[in-house]
Amino acid sequence: MTSKIFHSTVLVAVLVLLCSLVTVMGVLYRHFTGVQVEQLKDELSLAVTGTEQYGNAFLENVEADRFRITWIDTDGTVLFDTQADQNTMENHADREEIREALGTGFGSAVRISSTLMEQTYYEACRLYDGTVLRVSANGESAWSLMLGMLGPVILIAVLAIGISAFLARRKANKIVEPLNTLDLERPLANDTYEELFPLLRRINRQHLQIESHMRKLQRKSDEFAQITSHMQEGLVVLDKQSNIRSINAAAIGIFRTDDDCVGSSFFRLNHSNALRQALNDALDRGHGTAMLEQEGRVYRFDMSGIRSNGNLLGAVILAVDVTQAHSGEQMRREFSANVSHELKTPLQGIIGSAELLESGMVNPEDELRFVGHIRKEASRLVNLIEDIIRLSQLDEGVDMPTEQVDMLELAEDVKLLLKNDAAEKNVDIKVSGDGFSLLGVRRLLHEIVYNLCDNAIKYNVPGGTVSIHAEGNCLRVQDTGIGIPDAHKERIFERFYRVDKSHSKASGGTGLGLSIVKHASAYHKAKILLESTPGKGTTVTIRFP
Ligand code: ADP
């Protein structure tokens, strides 16, 4: 802007200067020409008077150093000339001023020299005898006048341009200075040119609008950050080059990264082909999914392409932890397979024994043994079906009626129920402790104590003991049996898991007892503690909250 003001000012100054010079020169030129013509006319009238009175004698003696006097006959022949020999001069009849004078009595003309630098003024008058007297003088042409003044004109022009440039710069800086110091943050607080106020008011209005938009955007962005930071699902927003634009806390946890990953490629977080393929599907076709196992957890990634007016902007990735559902699904599959297998085995035993009895191939003394086998397998089947029903009830998580249960009393009941089994195995069973009572589901608490005691007898040794101790908030079942090797301790609470399958089956085990204990304890928010040494015995403690 400063240079624009500067250039315009200098240009105006130069134009004004040029116009002034041309005008002054024109006026001067006209003035000098007028003076010269007047002088010439005066000289002519003197010369006419002299020539009419004294003829050639006047002309020969006249002092004509500044003027040239020529006397021309009526036919154009030069009769006398003060500067040349009249005999060598050509006929003047066709000269403009002569023709005019011959015709009207007076004539005048101006002729420019071939170099344009000089011009000659002619004034002619017809004498009483018809001849013509002409006076002429040389003067500078306008062109030569201009050339003559060129030096001073250039000097003045340079000076004028210099001064106007200097003044223009100062003025331009002075005009622009208040504009440069404008406070655009607070437009209305400026003390500046009045003409700027409509603009400043507009800027102020726009400021207010922008501030309000910014506040709204900030609020929305804060809300978004709040929502996404508290989400349990991982959320990642990518641009179309698959670079991370935003990532929430959950996703940072899933990929074991930090905030610095924003701006870098998503594939730096995970190189898996499944994710790459899903992202390609999302970008190309709008949606893609992938399952990924990360640090022992299973995640499902749902990816969607983001488009606006048909243009691809990027993708959004939602990562959901499906570990539970995944393992639940897997457990259900395994459970169904196990149940079918566990049901089939006793049934096959029953059918086999029944077929043998039917065929009559069994010796009468063995018949009782076969019938006993059928009864044993059938009761194992019943046990199994009962255990499955209990477990599925626990799986469904239905609310069951609770009541105050005395755990010492419960232990005594179980002892009574298992008395025969214990005696059969030559195992001594006793109950001890001050006892305690709790608000719980009697049936489930009974299952816990029964299954733990049943195992303590089943996996005991002849002459061994089982002690049930109820005190404080703990129920402890201790045996002196075969114990459980460390490698199996983690898994014995899984459904159908047995350390020794044949031992379990021989003693009528279903492989579901400890699963029921686990679920029934969880239902009461109780913790299970297992201590076992192979060859020495096992202690299971159930600690109620
Ligand atoms: P099962 O019907 O086979 O007894 P459980 O679920 O009750 O099934 O127990 C799972 C496995 O844990 C058993 O097969 C057995 O190998 C082991 N087990 C359970 N309790 C004891 C114990 N007190 N002593 C030794 N092993 C045990």
Short mmCIF file of N, CA and C and ligand atoms in Angstrom, two decimals, residues 455-456 458-459 479 482-484 492 497-500 504 509-515 538, ligand 1:
data_model
loop_
_atom_site.label_atom_id
_atom_site.label_comp_id
_atom_site.label_asym_id
_atom_site.label_seq_id
_atom_site.Cartn_x
_atom_site.Cartn_y
_atom_site.Cartn_z
N ASN A 455 -15.54 -85.22 46.75
CA ASN A 455 -14.19 -85.34 46.16
C ASN A 455 -13.18 -85.78 47.21
N ALA A 456 -13.28 -85.17 48.41
CA ALA A 456 -12.31 -85.47 49.47
C ALA A 456 -12.38 -86.96 49.85
N LYS A 458 -13.71 -89.39 47.58
CA LYS A 458 -13.39 -90.13 46.34
C LYS A 458 -11.89 -90.21 46.09
N TYR A 459 -11.20 -89.10 46.32
CA TYR A 459 -9.76 -89.07 46.00
C TYR A 459 -8.91 -89.20 47.26
N ASP A 479 -8.52 -82.96 53.17
CA ASP A 479 -8.42 -84.42 53.12
C ASP A 479 -6.97 -84.86 53.16
N ILE A 482 -4.97 -88.22 47.66
CA ILE A 482 -3.87 -88.36 46.67
C ILE A 482 -3.28 -87.00 46.27
N GLY A 483 -4.02 -85.92 46.51
CA GLY A 483 -3.51 -84.58 46.16
C GLY A 483 -3.60 -84.30 44.67
N ILE A 484 -3.33 -83.06 44.30
CA ILE A 484 -3.44 -82.64 42.88
C ILE A 484 -2.10 -82.06 42.44
N ILE A 492 -8.69 -77.76 37.17
CA ILE A 492 -9.69 -78.71 37.69
C ILE A 492 -11.08 -78.10 37.86
N TYR A 497 -13.10 -81.47 33.30
CA TYR A 497 -11.66 -81.68 33.42
C TYR A 497 -11.39 -82.61 34.60
N ARG A 498 -10.62 -83.65 34.30
CA ARG A 498 -10.25 -84.59 35.36
C ARG A 498 -8.76 -84.84 35.30
N VAL A 499 -8.14 -85.01 36.49
CA VAL A 499 -6.70 -85.31 36.51
C VAL A 499 -6.51 -86.76 36.03
N ASP A 500 -7.33 -87.64 36.55
CA ASP A 500 -7.24 -89.05 36.17
C ASP A 500 -8.65 -89.51 35.80
N SER A 504 -11.73 -91.02 38.20
CA SER A 504 -12.95 -90.23 38.37
C SER A 504 -14.18 -91.06 38.01
N GLY A 509 -17.56 -90.15 39.29
CA GLY A 509 -17.41 -88.70 39.05
C GLY A 509 -17.96 -88.29 37.69
N THR A 510 -18.46 -87.07 37.61
CA THR A 510 -18.98 -86.55 36.32
C THR A 510 -18.03 -85.54 35.71
N GLY A 511 -17.07 -85.07 36.48
CA GLY A 511 -16.17 -84.03 35.97
C GLY A 511 -16.77 -82.65 36.07
N LEU A 512 -17.95 -82.55 36.72
CA LEU A 512 -18.62 -81.25 36.79
C LEU A 512 -18.68 -80.71 38.23
N GLY A 513 -18.28 -81.56 39.21
CA GLY A 513 -18.42 -81.17 40.61
C GLY A 513 -17.78 -79.84 40.94
N LEU A 514 -16.49 -79.68 40.59
CA LEU A 514 -15.79 -78.44 40.95
C LEU A 514 -16.29 -77.23 40.14
N SER A 515 -16.82 -77.49 38.93
CA SER A 515 -17.42 -76.39 38.14
C SER A 515 -18.62 -75.84 38.88
N THR A 538 -5.36 -82.55 50.14
CA THR A 538 -5.87 -81.32 49.51
C THR A 538 -6.70 -80.55 50.52
P1 ADP B 1 -15.09 -85.40 39.28
O1 ADP B 1 -16.52 -85.67 39.06
O2 ADP B 1 -14.20 -86.09 38.31
O3 ADP B 1 -14.69 -85.53 40.67
P2 ADP B 1 -14.66 -82.61 39.76
O4 ADP B 1 -14.98 -81.43 38.96
O5 ADP B 1 -15.32 -82.71 41.09
O6 ADP B 1 -14.93 -83.87 38.89
O7 ADP B 1 -13.11 -82.67 39.99
C1 ADP B 1 -12.27 -82.51 38.91
C2 ADP B 1 -11.01 -83.27 39.06
O8 ADP B 1 -10.20 -82.73 40.11
C3 ADP B 1 -11.23 -84.69 39.54
O9 ADP B 1 -11.44 -85.55 38.45
C4 ADP B 1 -9.95 -85.01 40.28
O10 ADP B 1 -9.00 -85.48 39.37
C5 ADP B 1 -9.52 -83.68 40.84
N1 ADP B 1 -9.89 -83.54 42.26
C6 ADP B 1 -10.95 -82.89 42.77
N2 ADP B 1 -10.94 -82.90 44.12
C7 ADP B 1 -9.85 -83.56 44.50
C8 ADP B 1 -9.28 -83.94 45.76
N3 ADP B 1 -9.83 -83.63 46.93
N4 ADP B 1 -8.13 -84.62 45.74
C9 ADP B 1 -7.54 -84.97 44.59
N5 ADP B 1 -8.02 -84.67 43.37
C10 ADP B 1 -9.17 -83.99 43.31
#
